[in-house]
Short mmCIF file of C-alpha atoms and ligand atoms in Angstrom, two decimals:
data_model
loop_
_atom_site.label_atom_id
_atom_site.label_comp_id
_atom_site.label_asym_id
_atom_site.label_seq_id
_atom_site.Cartn_x
_atom_site.Cartn_y
_atom_site.Cartn_z
CA MET A 1 87.87 110.02 141.46
CA SER A 2 85.78 108.23 138.86
CA PHE A 3 85.11 109.28 135.28
CA ALA A 4 81.41 109.54 136.15
CA GLU A 5 82.26 112.32 138.61
CA LEU A 6 83.72 114.30 135.73
CA LYS A 7 80.21 114.76 134.37
CA LEU A 8 80.90 113.51 130.89
CA SER A 9 78.05 112.29 128.73
CA GLU A 10 76.97 108.69 128.62
CA SER A 11 78.36 108.00 125.17
CA ILE A 12 81.80 109.26 126.19
CA LEU A 13 81.73 107.31 129.46
CA LYS A 14 80.81 104.21 127.48
CA ALA A 15 83.80 104.72 125.18
CA ILE A 16 86.11 105.23 128.17
CA ALA A 17 84.81 102.05 129.76
CA ALA A 18 85.43 100.21 126.49
CA CYS A 19 89.07 101.34 126.69
CA GLY A 20 89.29 99.67 130.08
CA TYR A 21 90.15 102.90 131.92
CA THR A 22 88.92 102.70 135.49
CA GLU A 23 89.82 106.17 136.72
CA PRO A 24 91.15 109.42 135.31
CA THR A 25 94.89 109.92 135.37
CA PRO A 26 96.05 112.91 137.47
CA ILE A 27 96.26 115.23 134.46
CA GLN A 28 92.77 114.19 133.38
CA ALA A 29 91.37 114.69 136.89
CA ARG A 30 92.82 118.22 136.99
CA ALA A 31 92.32 119.35 133.40
CA ILE A 32 88.93 117.94 132.43
CA PRO A 33 86.78 119.79 134.99
CA GLU A 34 88.47 123.12 134.17
CA ALA A 35 88.18 122.53 130.43
CA LEU A 36 84.50 121.61 130.82
CA LEU A 37 83.98 124.94 132.57
CA GLY A 38 85.32 126.62 129.46
CA ARG A 39 88.58 127.80 131.02
CA ASP A 40 91.79 128.19 129.04
CA LEU A 41 94.48 125.81 130.21
CA ILE A 42 98.21 125.65 130.18
CA ALA A 43 99.13 122.16 131.23
CA SER A 44 102.62 120.82 131.58
CA ALA A 45 102.51 117.10 131.85
CA GLN A 46 105.01 114.57 130.75
CA THR A 47 104.32 112.31 127.85
CA GLY A 48 102.45 109.08 128.60
CA THR A 49 100.32 110.62 131.36
CA GLY A 50 97.03 110.46 129.46
CA LYS A 51 97.18 114.06 128.24
CA THR A 52 95.46 113.28 124.93
CA ALA A 53 92.28 112.25 126.69
CA ALA A 54 92.70 115.23 129.03
CA PHE A 55 91.93 117.55 126.13
CA MET A 56 90.02 115.21 123.84
CA LEU A 57 87.32 114.24 126.32
CA PRO A 58 86.18 117.80 127.10
CA ALA A 59 86.47 118.66 123.40
CA LEU A 60 84.24 115.72 122.49
CA GLU A 61 81.88 116.64 125.30
CA ARG A 62 81.37 119.98 123.58
CA LEU A 63 80.46 118.09 120.42
CA ALA A 64 78.29 115.48 122.12
CA THR A 65 75.10 117.46 121.75
CA LEU A 66 75.97 118.69 118.36
CA LYS A 67 74.04 119.57 115.29
CA LYS A 68 75.70 118.91 111.97
CA GLY A 69 78.70 121.18 111.45
CA PRO A 70 79.16 123.39 108.41
CA LYS A 71 81.43 122.38 105.52
CA GLY A 72 85.15 122.88 106.06
CA ALA A 73 84.69 124.81 109.29
CA PRO A 74 85.60 122.76 112.36
CA ARG A 75 84.49 123.58 115.90
CA ILE A 76 87.49 121.86 117.41
CA LEU A 77 91.02 122.28 116.09
CA VAL A 78 93.95 120.30 117.45
CA LEU A 79 97.41 121.39 116.32
CA THR A 80 100.27 118.95 116.73
CA PRO A 81 103.93 119.28 115.78
CA THR A 82 104.32 116.03 113.86
CA ARG A 83 102.38 113.80 111.56
CA GLU A 84 102.74 110.81 113.86
CA LEU A 85 101.31 112.68 116.79
CA ALA A 86 98.48 113.97 114.60
CA SER A 87 97.66 110.43 113.52
CA GLN A 88 97.68 109.34 117.11
CA VAL A 89 95.39 112.15 118.22
CA THR A 90 93.05 111.27 115.35
CA GLU A 91 92.96 107.71 116.53
CA ALA A 92 92.17 108.94 120.06
CA THR A 93 89.27 110.93 118.57
CA ARG A 94 87.89 107.77 117.02
CA THR A 95 88.41 105.77 120.19
CA TYR A 96 86.83 108.24 122.60
CA GLY A 97 84.23 109.47 120.14
CA ARG A 98 83.17 106.07 118.87
CA PHE A 99 79.62 106.44 120.20
CA LEU A 100 79.26 109.99 118.93
CA ARG A 101 78.60 110.99 115.38
CA ILE A 102 81.61 113.14 114.83
CA ARG A 103 83.25 113.82 111.55
CA SER A 104 86.87 114.64 111.74
CA ALA A 105 89.62 115.31 109.23
CA VAL A 106 93.34 115.06 109.57
CA ILE A 107 95.35 117.65 107.70
CA LEU A 108 98.97 116.62 107.36
CA GLY A 109 101.91 117.63 105.28
CA GLY A 110 103.19 114.86 103.03
CA SER A 111 99.68 113.47 102.48
CA SER A 112 97.51 113.75 99.42
CA TYR A 113 95.76 117.08 98.91
CA ARG A 114 92.91 115.39 97.05
CA GLU A 115 91.69 113.52 100.11
CA GLN A 116 92.07 116.61 102.26
CA PHE A 117 90.09 118.77 99.81
CA GLN A 118 87.42 116.11 99.80
CA ALA A 119 87.32 115.88 103.61
CA LEU A 120 87.15 119.66 103.91
CA SER A 121 84.32 119.92 101.42
CA GLN A 122 82.11 117.91 103.82
CA PRO A 123 80.51 119.05 107.05
CA LEU A 124 82.95 118.31 109.84
CA GLU A 125 83.39 119.12 113.48
CA LEU A 126 86.96 118.33 114.38
CA VAL A 127 90.26 118.82 112.60
CA VAL A 128 93.64 117.54 113.71
CA ALA A 129 96.45 119.22 111.81
CA THR A 130 100.11 119.96 111.57
CA PRO A 131 100.74 123.70 111.21
CA GLY A 132 102.39 123.87 107.77
CA ARG A 133 99.67 122.13 105.77
CA LEU A 134 96.92 123.86 107.71
CA ILE A 135 98.36 127.25 106.75
CA ASP A 136 98.40 126.03 103.18
CA HIS A 137 94.68 125.25 103.35
CA LEU A 138 93.99 128.55 105.08
CA ASP A 139 95.80 130.40 102.28
CA ARG A 140 93.86 128.47 99.65
CA GLY A 141 90.62 129.18 101.44
CA THR A 142 89.81 125.46 101.68
CA ILE A 143 89.33 125.65 105.43
CA SER A 144 87.73 128.27 107.62
CA LEU A 145 88.62 128.60 111.27
CA ASP A 146 85.87 131.13 111.96
CA ARG A 147 83.86 128.66 113.97
CA VAL A 148 86.60 127.17 116.12
CA GLU A 149 85.36 126.95 119.70
CA ILE A 150 88.24 124.98 121.16
CA LEU A 151 91.83 125.24 119.98
CA VAL A 152 94.23 122.64 121.35
CA LEU A 153 97.97 123.15 121.04
CA ASP A 154 99.41 119.72 121.72
CA GLU A 155 103.13 119.46 122.51
CA ALA A 156 103.37 123.19 122.01
CA ASP A 157 107.00 123.24 123.10
CA ARG A 158 107.90 120.94 120.26
CA MET A 159 106.00 123.11 117.79
CA LEU A 160 108.16 126.02 118.84
CA ASP A 161 111.31 123.91 118.66
CA MET A 162 110.39 122.95 115.12
CA GLY A 163 110.07 126.56 114.09
CA PHE A 164 106.26 126.67 113.94
CA GLN A 165 105.81 129.68 116.20
CA GLN A 166 104.76 132.03 113.41
CA ALA A 167 102.50 129.39 111.90
CA VAL A 168 100.85 128.78 115.27
CA GLU A 169 100.28 132.48 115.76
CA LYS A 170 98.87 132.87 112.25
CA ILE A 171 96.50 129.95 112.74
CA THR A 172 95.44 131.24 116.14
CA ALA A 173 94.75 134.67 114.65
CA ALA A 174 92.39 133.00 112.16
CA THR A 175 90.24 131.59 114.98
CA PRO A 176 87.68 133.61 116.96
CA ALA A 177 89.12 135.60 119.86
CA GLU A 178 86.51 134.13 122.21
CA ARG A 179 87.64 130.55 121.58
CA GLN A 180 88.82 128.31 124.41
CA THR A 181 92.52 127.43 124.18
CA LEU A 182 94.06 124.35 125.75
CA LEU A 183 97.84 124.35 125.62
CA PHE A 184 99.80 121.22 126.49
CA THR A 185 103.55 121.30 126.78
CA ALA A 186 106.23 119.11 128.27
CA THR A 187 108.37 122.07 129.20
CA LEU A 188 107.39 125.46 130.46
CA ASP A 189 110.16 127.90 129.72
CA LYS A 190 110.15 131.63 129.14
CA THR A 191 109.28 131.43 125.43
CA MET A 192 106.36 129.15 126.19
CA THR A 193 105.12 131.39 128.97
CA GLN A 194 105.30 134.37 126.61
CA LEU A 195 103.42 132.51 123.90
CA ALA A 196 100.79 131.47 126.42
CA ALA A 197 100.41 135.06 127.58
CA ARG A 198 99.63 136.08 123.99
CA LEU A 199 97.28 133.22 123.10
CA LEU A 200 95.48 132.32 126.33
CA ARG A 201 93.02 134.24 128.45
CA ASP A 202 93.38 133.97 132.19
CA PRO A 203 94.50 130.34 131.92
CA VAL A 204 94.40 127.77 134.67
CA GLN A 205 97.92 126.48 135.04
CA ILE A 206 98.35 122.78 135.68
CA ALA A 207 101.85 121.53 136.31
CA LEU A 208 101.85 117.92 137.28
CA ALA A 209 105.41 116.93 136.71
CA PRO A 210 108.36 119.05 137.66
CA GLN A 211 110.13 120.15 134.51
CA GLY A 212 112.34 117.40 133.24
CA ALA A 213 110.79 114.74 135.42
CA THR A 214 111.02 111.39 133.74
CA ALA A 215 108.38 108.70 133.95
CA VAL A 216 108.87 106.92 137.26
CA GLN A 217 107.90 103.58 135.83
CA VAL A 218 110.81 103.67 133.39
CA GLU A 219 114.04 102.15 134.61
CA GLN A 220 116.92 104.09 133.15
CA ARG A 221 120.35 102.69 132.49
CA LEU A 222 123.52 103.90 130.93
CA HIS A 223 126.06 101.77 129.08
CA VAL A 224 129.45 103.27 128.39
CA ALA A 225 130.39 102.63 124.76
CA ASP A 226 133.90 102.69 123.33
CA ASN A 227 132.86 103.21 119.74
CA LEU A 228 130.26 102.33 117.14
CA GLU A 229 131.27 98.72 116.92
CA HIS A 230 130.92 98.38 120.69
CA LYS A 231 127.45 99.91 120.48
CA GLN A 232 126.55 97.40 117.78
CA ARG A 233 127.59 94.47 119.92
CA MET A 234 125.72 95.75 122.95
CA LEU A 235 122.63 96.37 120.84
CA GLU A 236 122.78 92.87 119.45
CA HIS A 237 122.94 91.51 123.00
CA LEU A 238 120.02 93.65 124.22
CA VAL A 239 117.67 92.86 121.35
CA ALA A 240 118.27 89.14 121.83
CA ASP A 241 117.02 89.40 125.44
CA ASN A 242 113.66 87.73 126.01
CA ALA A 243 112.62 90.58 128.29
CA LEU A 244 112.55 92.86 125.27
CA ASN A 245 109.11 92.79 123.74
CA GLN A 246 109.33 95.74 121.36
CA ALA A 247 111.88 98.56 121.25
CA ILE A 248 112.39 101.94 119.75
CA ILE A 249 116.05 102.51 119.00
CA PHE A 250 116.97 106.16 118.52
CA SER A 251 119.68 107.15 116.11
CA ALA A 252 121.16 110.55 115.46
CA THR A 253 120.35 110.84 111.77
CA LYS A 254 117.91 109.53 109.19
CA ARG A 255 120.70 107.74 107.37
CA ASP A 256 121.87 106.08 110.56
CA ALA A 257 118.29 104.93 111.17
CA ASP A 258 118.15 103.32 107.73
CA ARG A 259 121.52 101.67 108.09
CA LEU A 260 120.88 100.36 111.57
CA ALA A 261 117.44 99.02 110.64
CA GLN A 262 118.94 97.33 107.61
CA ALA A 263 121.75 95.83 109.64
CA LEU A 264 119.31 94.50 112.24
CA SER A 265 117.00 93.07 109.55
CA SER A 266 119.85 91.37 107.83
CA ARG A 267 120.68 89.67 111.10
CA GLY A 268 117.19 88.20 111.23
CA HIS A 269 115.46 90.77 113.46
CA SER A 270 112.11 92.25 112.64
CA ALA A 271 113.27 95.84 112.28
CA ALA A 272 112.36 98.94 110.29
CA ALA A 273 113.34 102.59 110.18
CA LEU A 274 111.07 105.58 110.77
CA HIS A 275 112.17 109.04 109.78
CA GLY A 276 111.07 112.18 108.04
CA ASP A 277 112.40 111.25 104.61
CA MET A 278 109.93 108.39 104.28
CA ASN A 279 106.65 109.11 102.59
CA GLN A 280 103.56 109.27 104.75
CA GLY A 281 102.22 105.93 103.51
CA ALA A 282 105.41 104.15 104.51
CA ARG A 283 105.48 105.90 107.87
CA ASN A 284 101.88 104.97 108.61
CA ARG A 285 102.52 101.36 107.60
CA THR A 286 105.55 101.15 109.84
CA VAL A 287 103.75 102.56 112.87
CA ARG A 288 100.79 100.25 112.19
CA ASN A 289 103.10 97.25 112.04
CA LEU A 290 104.64 98.30 115.33
CA ARG A 291 101.25 98.77 116.96
CA GLN A 292 99.99 95.42 115.71
CA GLY A 293 103.10 93.68 117.00
CA ARG A 294 104.34 92.68 113.56
CA LEU A 295 107.42 94.80 114.03
CA LYS A 296 109.74 94.35 116.99
CA LEU A 297 112.44 96.96 116.52
CA LEU A 298 111.82 100.46 115.27
CA VAL A 299 114.90 102.54 114.52
CA ALA A 300 113.82 106.15 114.59
CA THR A 301 114.88 109.75 114.69
CA ASP A 302 113.48 112.10 117.31
CA VAL A 303 110.97 113.96 115.21
CA ALA A 304 109.53 110.81 113.64
CA ALA A 305 109.07 109.00 116.92
CA ARG A 306 107.42 111.88 118.69
CA GLY A 307 103.98 110.91 119.87
CA ILE A 308 104.27 107.19 119.21
CA ASP A 309 102.14 105.46 121.77
CA VAL A 310 102.42 101.71 121.53
CA SER A 311 101.80 99.75 124.69
CA GLY A 312 104.08 96.85 123.68
CA ILE A 313 107.22 98.97 123.80
CA SER A 314 109.24 97.53 126.64
CA HIS A 315 112.52 99.23 125.78
CA VAL A 316 113.83 102.50 124.46
CA ILE A 317 117.46 102.32 123.39
CA ASN A 318 119.37 105.51 122.78
CA PHE A 319 121.88 104.18 120.31
CA ASP A 320 122.89 107.82 120.06
CA LEU A 321 122.22 110.24 122.88
CA PRO A 322 119.94 113.11 121.99
CA LYS A 323 121.63 116.43 121.87
CA PHE A 324 118.89 118.15 123.83
CA ALA A 325 117.81 117.11 127.27
CA GLU A 326 114.06 117.49 126.62
CA ASP A 327 114.37 114.98 123.80
CA TYR A 328 115.71 112.45 126.27
CA VAL A 329 112.54 112.76 128.34
CA HIS A 330 110.35 112.48 125.25
CA ARG A 331 112.25 109.47 123.99
CA ILE A 332 112.05 107.46 127.17
CA GLY A 333 108.37 108.37 127.47
CA ARG A 334 107.76 106.02 124.51
CA THR A 335 107.99 103.15 127.00
CA GLY A 336 106.32 102.75 130.38
CA ARG A 337 103.05 104.04 128.88
CA ALA A 338 100.05 104.39 131.16
CA GLY A 339 101.31 102.52 134.15
CA ALA A 340 103.29 99.84 132.30
CA THR A 341 106.95 99.48 133.19
CA GLY A 342 109.71 100.05 130.71
CA THR A 343 113.45 100.19 130.37
CA ALA A 344 115.40 103.01 128.79
CA ILE A 345 119.01 102.30 127.89
CA SER A 346 121.47 104.91 126.68
CA PHE A 347 124.77 104.23 125.00
CA VAL A 348 127.21 106.95 125.95
CA SER A 349 130.72 107.43 124.71
CA VAL A 350 133.34 109.67 126.21
CA HIS A 351 132.56 112.29 123.59
CA ASP A 352 128.92 112.48 124.68
CA LEU A 353 129.82 113.78 128.13
CA GLY A 354 128.43 117.25 127.46
CA ALA A 355 125.08 115.88 126.29
CA LEU A 356 124.98 113.45 129.20
CA GLN A 357 125.61 116.21 131.72
CA ARG A 358 122.81 118.30 130.23
CA ILE A 359 120.43 115.34 130.45
CA GLU A 360 121.36 114.46 134.02
CA ARG A 361 121.02 118.08 135.08
CA TYR A 362 117.63 118.31 133.38
CA ILE A 363 116.17 115.14 134.88
CA GLY A 364 117.81 115.84 138.23
CA LYS A 365 119.50 112.51 138.61
CA THR A 366 122.53 110.51 137.58
CA LEU A 367 121.82 107.69 135.18
CA PRO A 368 122.94 104.43 136.76
CA ARG A 369 125.85 102.82 134.92
CA HIS A 370 125.39 99.22 133.79
CA VAL A 371 127.81 96.82 132.20
CA ILE A 372 127.05 93.80 130.05
CA PRO A 373 129.38 91.01 131.19
CA GLY A 374 131.93 90.36 128.48
CA MET A 375 131.25 93.73 126.85
CA GLU A 376 132.92 96.00 129.38
CA PRO A 377 134.08 99.33 128.00
CA SER A 378 137.83 99.72 127.69
CA ARG A 379 137.85 103.13 129.32
CA SER A 380 135.78 105.04 131.80
CA LEU A 381 133.50 107.88 130.86
CA SER A 382 135.52 110.50 132.63
CA ALA A 383 138.70 109.69 130.73
CA PRO A 384 139.55 112.19 128.03
CA PRO A 385 139.49 110.93 124.45
CA ARG A 386 142.78 109.35 123.45
CA SER A 387 143.40 111.27 120.28
CA PRO A 388 141.22 114.25 119.70
CA ARG A 389 140.53 114.76 116.02
CA LYS A 390 141.70 117.85 114.30
CA PRO A 391 138.94 119.83 112.66
CA ARG A 392 138.56 118.88 109.02
CA PRO A 393 137.95 121.23 106.19
CA ALA A 394 134.27 121.53 105.34
CA GLY A 395 132.95 118.79 103.08
CA VAL A 396 135.62 116.25 103.99
CA SER A 397 134.19 113.42 106.00
CA GLY A 398 137.30 111.33 106.36
CA LYS A 399 135.30 108.18 105.78
CA PRO A 400 135.93 105.62 103.10
CA GLY A 401 133.98 106.52 100.05
CA GLY A 402 133.80 110.11 101.24
CA LYS A 403 130.25 109.70 102.49
CA THR A 404 128.89 111.87 105.24
CA GLY A 405 126.32 111.14 107.88
CA GLY A 406 127.05 107.78 109.38
CA THR A 407 128.02 107.80 112.98
CA GLY A 408 127.37 111.38 113.65
CA GLY A 409 125.43 114.34 112.50
CA SER A 410 123.03 114.94 115.30
CA GLY A 411 122.24 118.18 113.54
CA GLN A 412 118.65 117.26 112.83
CA ARG A 413 117.40 120.55 114.05
CA ARG A 414 118.34 123.53 116.12
CA THR A 415 122.03 123.17 115.33
CA GLY A 416 123.98 121.77 112.48
CA GLY A 417 126.83 120.63 114.71
CA SER A 418 128.02 117.11 114.46
CA LYS A 419 129.49 116.45 117.79
CA ARG A 420 128.81 112.77 117.84
CA SER A 421 130.72 112.12 114.69
CA GLN A 422 133.77 112.36 116.88
CA SER A 423 132.54 109.72 119.24
CA ALA A 424 133.00 106.66 117.12
CA ASN A 425 136.34 105.29 116.23
CA PRO A 426 137.39 107.66 113.49
CA SER A 427 139.21 104.99 111.60
CA LYS A 428 135.99 103.10 110.96
CA ALA A 429 133.28 104.35 108.71
CA PRO A 430 129.78 103.34 109.69
CA GLN A 431 129.16 101.67 106.35
CA VAL A 432 132.08 99.35 106.96
CA ILE A 433 131.06 98.57 110.50
CA TYR A 434 127.50 97.81 109.53
CA ARG A 435 128.74 95.55 106.78
CA HIS A 436 131.08 93.75 109.17
CA SER A 437 128.36 93.22 111.68
CA ARG A 438 126.10 91.33 109.31
P1 LIG B 1 99.02 110.06 126.32
O1 LIG B 1 99.79 110.70 127.44
O2 LIG B 1 97.83 110.82 125.94
O3 LIG B 1 99.92 109.79 125.15
O4 LIG B 1 98.45 108.66 126.84
C1 LIG B 1 99.27 107.59 127.22
C2 LIG B 1 98.52 106.27 127.32
O5 LIG B 1 97.63 106.28 128.43
C3 LIG B 1 97.66 105.92 126.11
O6 LIG B 1 97.98 104.59 125.76
C4 LIG B 1 96.24 105.97 126.62
O7 LIG B 1 95.44 104.99 125.98
C5 LIG B 1 96.40 105.64 128.08
N1 LIG B 1 95.40 106.24 128.97
C6 LIG B 1 94.85 107.48 128.86
N2 LIG B 1 94.00 107.70 129.88
C7 LIG B 1 94.00 106.60 130.66
C8 LIG B 1 93.31 106.24 131.87
N3 LIG B 1 92.49 107.06 132.49
N4 LIG B 1 93.55 105.01 132.39
C9 LIG B 1 94.42 104.16 131.77
N5 LIG B 1 95.10 104.44 130.62
C10 LIG B 1 94.90 105.65 130.08
#
């Protein structure tokens, strides 16, 4: 199928051609015709499949023959869970809408209100927003959703995971009932189906990838790690490999991301952290540096890295395994974008067995074990830990200096449990190990 067969207007086809796309991806081929017919959609497609264009092209098509929109009342609203994804969707709007006169605004938490007030006081047609700040504007009366014709819920599953369900429902209730709703989700569980039943009208369901399917073009590997120091050595080896162009390295906590990025930088690598504690300006700069190839290694937490789409990323390294299986799929989807190949490497210690089993069950396959010659693990994954730690009283970390965080603390969201803190050698605090490794 060609894009021309999708019956998009000339200016959109021209923009697609300028991107170098020769044919629609499967999700685009299925979703665009239905969306152009005005149908509601619930589409489950894995990340990296071209889903942004799958909703953005029909949305822009609706705007292609547009008269000037009213002030602060968009016709298209795209809701995304994170600021990074919102920025990315905004960029896609500019790319695909470059030959259209479309004014868009991006409404994000952590960004200046002044600019947003200014943008919303102008006529505009399209708004990309994260739910929290959009509710804020709704409450202040600085935006009206009365004229929304198309509502897109991008990565809706993640919005629910992040606790935005009420916000999403409130925002939806502020849009006209006769709007068209396009819901994209990586996973389609009961909660999502129930949400869809409330928000969508007679939707066309498009399920391209079986739930949990991982991008086929991503080679996945598992390295058994003894402890944090072993992970450090393996990481050092991997980042020195010429085959690695750019990598996202996932850590369990924001503090770990900072420490690891610092440790890598101090060893002469071009590395930076990306996490939710950084201000929006710093986050944008970091993602821009990554996109422009000025940054080779990005050490990130799950939420921050969601939606990052940089074609140069050859490797994803799970320095820490994600606690939730869906996050594994999202993480490795940062590489192997749009037909490129990529490598996803996970460091797994004996204490991560539970998380590993959940991931392998979810993706429906066993991750192949790899060993770096000279860095063999001293024990196999199935072996029980040598000396299980006794639970400590709350507030006692057992690390020099009494600091918390460090090796563990995967409790970024959903649970506060810190399973992984048991995985590293308990006698070594991360601060000490990072210092040693410089
Ligand atoms: P997404 O799943 O929306 O994050 O898109 C993943 C990547 O696919 C992005 O880098 C897009 O630029 C690229 N892409 C989207 N549609 C196409 C297409 N039809 N042909 C080639 N690349 C595409």
